Amino acid sequence: MIVEDVLDNVIPRLGEGRPQCSILEAVASVHGIIVNRLLLKRSDLVKETIPVDVAKDATSISVPDNYFAPDGLPTVTGQGKVFPLPADADLTLSVFSTPGVPRWQRVKGRSMAIYPPADQDYTMLLPAFVRPAAPALMDDELPFWGTFDGVYAEGAFAVLKEGLAVVADQAFVAIVTSQVDQVLTAKAMADEQAVADAINEGYGD
């Protein structure tokens, strides 16, 4: 479903009422609630492994815009894990300062300092919880591969009808998060059934 489909779905239901904001604003506000709930539930739907190029001599890398929090330790491709820098690390020691394979890291804001500096080009893989961007154009697909299309549509209808202020209403947020939880429960049950079916079928043997 694209944003325009959401608009086509909700406009007839508004009747004579005038939309209180744009459909993009409505979808974006609902998107924020959905993503916050998925992050709180630590859902696989907001997990991603992000590859980041590390240039030779680099002492830091930029954390991608959609990065929210780590979901495990980063790794340097083919070289192993990158651990959090100990709080009491003496950065004058050669193990931290002599160029080599990055072994330690410290995130500050949107930057990740790496120790030691890279002695050649590497690729670092960041397992992360991410914040998917909200749709920005009318022909943008809704995030999450259709999983929450109904939640977006119902939420956007309420926002168009009541205005953006409704997003701050705890009752409205509770309704949206309850719908998200119901979808996650149904998905978990379907996933469990798929595993059970695979076991019963001997994993294709």
Short mmCIF file of C-alpha atoms in Angstrom, two decimals:
data_model
loop_
_atom_site.label_atom_id
_atom_site.label_comp_id
_atom_site.label_asym_id
_atom_site.label_seq_id
_atom_site.Cartn_x
_atom_site.Cartn_y
_atom_site.Cartn_z
CA MET A 1 0.00 0.00 0.00
CA ILE A 2 1.29 3.46 -0.87
CA VAL A 3 0.39 6.73 0.84
CA GLU A 4 -2.05 7.61 -1.93
CA ASP A 5 -3.93 4.36 -1.21
CA VAL A 6 -4.26 5.43 2.41
CA LEU A 7 -5.71 8.76 1.30
CA ASP A 8 -8.17 7.01 -1.02
CA ASN A 9 -9.18 4.80 1.89
CA VAL A 10 -9.82 7.52 4.44
CA ILE A 11 -11.15 10.50 2.46
CA PRO A 12 -14.61 8.98 1.81
CA ARG A 13 -14.92 8.27 5.54
CA LEU A 14 -14.33 11.90 6.43
CA GLY A 15 -17.61 12.83 4.77
CA GLU A 16 -18.11 16.57 4.83
CA GLY A 17 -15.32 17.02 7.35
CA ARG A 18 -12.25 18.96 6.31
CA PRO A 19 -8.88 17.21 6.79
CA GLN A 20 -7.01 18.84 9.67
CA CYS A 21 -3.57 18.16 8.18
CA SER A 22 -1.99 16.62 5.10
CA ILE A 23 -2.03 12.87 4.54
CA LEU A 24 1.78 12.81 4.68
CA GLU A 25 1.70 14.50 8.09
CA ALA A 26 -0.95 12.05 9.28
CA VAL A 27 0.97 9.00 8.09
CA ALA A 28 4.25 10.30 9.53
CA SER A 29 2.67 10.86 12.95
CA VAL A 30 1.25 7.34 13.03
CA HIS A 31 4.56 6.00 11.76
CA GLY A 32 6.32 7.50 14.77
CA ILE A 33 4.00 5.72 17.18
CA ILE A 34 4.37 2.40 15.37
CA VAL A 35 8.17 2.60 15.27
CA ASN A 36 8.39 3.57 18.95
CA ARG A 37 6.29 0.54 19.87
CA LEU A 38 8.36 -1.81 17.73
CA LEU A 39 11.56 -0.51 19.31
CA LEU A 40 10.09 -0.94 22.78
CA LYS A 41 9.09 -4.52 21.91
CA ARG A 42 12.55 -5.14 20.37
CA SER A 43 10.83 -6.45 17.27
CA ASP A 44 12.75 -8.10 14.45
CA LEU A 45 10.96 -5.66 12.16
CA VAL A 46 13.23 -2.85 13.35
CA LYS A 47 16.47 -4.86 13.36
CA GLU A 48 19.02 -4.52 10.61
CA THR A 49 22.70 -5.24 10.02
CA ILE A 50 24.20 -2.08 8.53
CA PRO A 51 27.47 -2.25 6.57
CA VAL A 52 29.72 0.78 7.04
CA ASP A 53 32.93 1.49 5.12
CA VAL A 54 35.98 2.17 7.28
CA ALA A 55 38.71 3.97 5.35
CA LYS A 56 42.43 3.48 5.99
CA ASP A 57 43.68 5.76 8.81
CA ALA A 58 40.11 6.42 9.98
CA THR A 59 39.71 7.07 13.69
CA SER A 60 35.92 7.30 13.55
CA ILE A 61 32.95 6.52 11.35
CA SER A 62 29.57 8.20 10.99
CA VAL A 63 26.67 6.27 12.48
CA PRO A 64 23.93 5.89 9.83
CA ASP A 65 20.92 8.18 10.15
CA ASN A 66 18.50 5.31 10.81
CA TYR A 67 20.69 3.81 13.59
CA PHE A 68 18.89 3.88 16.95
CA ALA A 69 20.72 1.47 19.27
CA PRO A 70 23.05 -1.53 19.05
CA ASP A 71 21.69 -5.06 18.74
CA GLY A 72 24.93 -6.79 19.60
CA LEU A 73 28.59 -6.16 18.89
CA PRO A 74 29.81 -4.73 15.57
CA THR A 75 32.18 -6.88 13.57
CA VAL A 76 34.90 -6.12 11.06
CA THR A 77 34.28 -8.38 8.09
CA GLY A 78 36.61 -11.34 8.28
CA GLN A 79 38.40 -9.96 11.35
CA GLY A 80 36.14 -10.42 14.36
CA LYS A 81 34.17 -8.42 16.90
CA VAL A 82 34.58 -4.78 17.93
CA PHE A 83 34.08 -4.29 21.67
CA PRO A 84 32.97 -1.22 23.63
CA LEU A 85 35.96 0.83 24.73
CA PRO A 86 36.58 0.34 28.46
CA ALA A 87 35.82 3.46 30.47
CA ASP A 88 39.32 3.41 31.98
CA ALA A 89 41.17 2.72 28.70
CA ASP A 90 44.55 4.45 28.43
CA LEU A 91 44.42 5.69 24.85
CA THR A 92 48.17 6.36 24.82
CA LEU A 93 48.87 2.61 24.82
CA SER A 94 49.99 1.22 21.47
CA VAL A 95 47.15 -1.30 21.42
CA PHE A 96 44.76 1.63 21.02
CA SER A 97 46.93 4.00 19.00
CA THR A 98 49.02 1.92 16.58
CA PRO A 99 47.08 1.37 13.32
CA GLY A 100 45.55 -2.06 12.98
CA VAL A 101 42.23 -3.84 12.82
CA PRO A 102 39.63 -1.85 14.82
CA ARG A 103 38.94 -3.75 18.05
CA TRP A 104 37.19 -1.21 20.25
CA GLN A 105 34.58 1.46 19.66
CA ARG A 106 32.72 4.21 21.46
CA VAL A 107 29.55 5.86 20.13
CA LYS A 108 29.02 9.54 20.85
CA GLY A 109 26.10 11.18 19.13
CA ARG A 110 26.16 10.20 15.45
CA SER A 111 29.85 9.27 15.47
CA MET A 112 31.60 6.04 16.42
CA ALA A 113 35.24 6.40 17.44
CA ILE A 114 37.31 3.32 16.63
CA TYR A 115 40.51 2.03 18.23
CA PRO A 116 43.10 1.49 16.94
CA PRO A 117 42.95 3.58 13.75
CA ALA A 118 42.34 1.43 10.68
CA ASP A 119 45.53 0.24 8.98
CA GLN A 120 43.65 -0.42 5.72
CA ASP A 121 40.14 -0.21 4.30
CA TYR A 122 37.59 -2.37 6.11
CA THR A 123 33.86 -2.99 6.20
CA MET A 124 32.23 -2.90 9.62
CA LEU A 125 28.86 -4.54 10.17
CA LEU A 126 26.62 -2.85 12.74
CA PRO A 127 23.78 -5.01 14.11
CA ALA A 128 21.27 -2.37 15.10
CA PHE A 129 17.78 -1.36 16.00
CA VAL A 130 16.79 1.17 13.38
CA ARG A 131 14.19 3.86 12.82
CA PRO A 132 12.82 3.41 9.29
CA ALA A 133 12.10 6.73 7.62
CA ALA A 134 8.49 7.80 7.30
CA PRO A 135 7.05 7.95 3.78
CA ALA A 136 7.76 11.34 2.23
CA LEU A 137 5.94 11.11 -1.11
CA MET A 138 2.45 10.09 -2.16
CA ASP A 139 3.74 7.10 -4.11
CA ASP A 140 6.02 5.88 -1.30
CA GLU A 141 5.26 2.41 0.01
CA LEU A 142 4.27 2.14 3.65
CA PRO A 143 7.09 0.56 5.71
CA PHE A 144 7.12 -3.01 7.02
CA TRP A 145 6.01 -4.80 3.86
CA GLY A 146 2.29 -4.41 4.45
CA THR A 147 2.39 -5.71 8.03
CA PHE A 148 0.81 -2.57 9.50
CA ASP A 149 -1.09 -1.13 6.52
CA GLY A 150 -4.36 -1.33 8.44
CA VAL A 151 -2.85 0.41 11.45
CA TYR A 152 -1.52 3.23 9.26
CA ALA A 153 -4.92 3.66 7.59
CA GLU A 154 -6.94 3.73 10.81
CA GLY A 155 -4.46 5.97 12.57
CA ALA A 156 -4.22 8.38 9.64
CA PHE A 157 -8.02 8.62 9.50
CA ALA A 158 -8.14 9.71 13.15
CA VAL A 159 -5.33 12.24 12.66
CA LEU A 160 -6.93 13.72 9.53
CA LYS A 161 -10.21 14.02 11.39
CA GLU A 162 -8.95 15.35 14.73
CA GLY A 163 -5.67 17.04 13.80
CA LEU A 164 -2.06 16.43 14.76
CA ALA A 165 -2.77 17.23 18.39
CA VAL A 166 -4.44 13.83 18.76
CA VAL A 167 -0.99 12.21 18.55
CA ALA A 168 -0.28 13.56 22.04
CA ASP A 169 -3.47 12.00 23.39
CA GLN A 170 -2.63 8.94 25.48
CA ALA A 171 -5.87 7.20 24.54
CA PHE A 172 -5.10 7.51 20.83
CA VAL A 173 -1.53 6.28 21.31
CA ALA A 174 -2.86 3.36 23.34
CA ILE A 175 -5.21 2.38 20.53
CA VAL A 176 -2.45 2.44 17.92
CA THR A 177 0.01 0.52 20.10
CA SER A 178 -2.69 -2.04 20.92
CA GLN A 179 -3.24 -2.60 17.20
CA VAL A 180 0.51 -2.99 16.70
CA ASP A 181 0.66 -5.53 19.52
CA GLN A 182 -2.19 -7.52 18.01
CA VAL A 183 -0.38 -7.70 14.67
CA LEU A 184 2.86 -8.75 16.38
CA THR A 185 1.03 -11.48 18.29
CA ALA A 186 -0.57 -12.79 15.12
CA LYS A 187 2.79 -12.72 13.35
CA ALA A 188 4.49 -14.58 16.21
CA MET A 189 1.79 -17.26 16.15
CA ALA A 190 2.16 -17.64 12.38
CA ASP A 191 5.95 -17.89 12.71
CA GLU A 192 5.62 -20.55 15.41
CA GLN A 193 3.20 -22.52 13.27
CA ALA A 194 5.57 -22.35 10.32
CA VAL A 195 8.36 -23.80 12.47
CA ALA A 196 6.05 -26.53 13.77
CA ASP A 197 4.99 -27.39 10.24
CA ALA A 198 8.62 -27.58 9.15
CA ILE A 199 9.43 -29.93 12.04
CA ASN A 200 6.43 -32.11 11.20
CA GLU A 201 7.59 -32.29 7.59
CA GLY A 202 11.12 -33.16 8.64
CA TYR A 203 12.52 -29.88 7.27
CA GLY A 204 12.03 -31.20 3.75
CA ASP A 205 13.81 -34.52 4.27
#
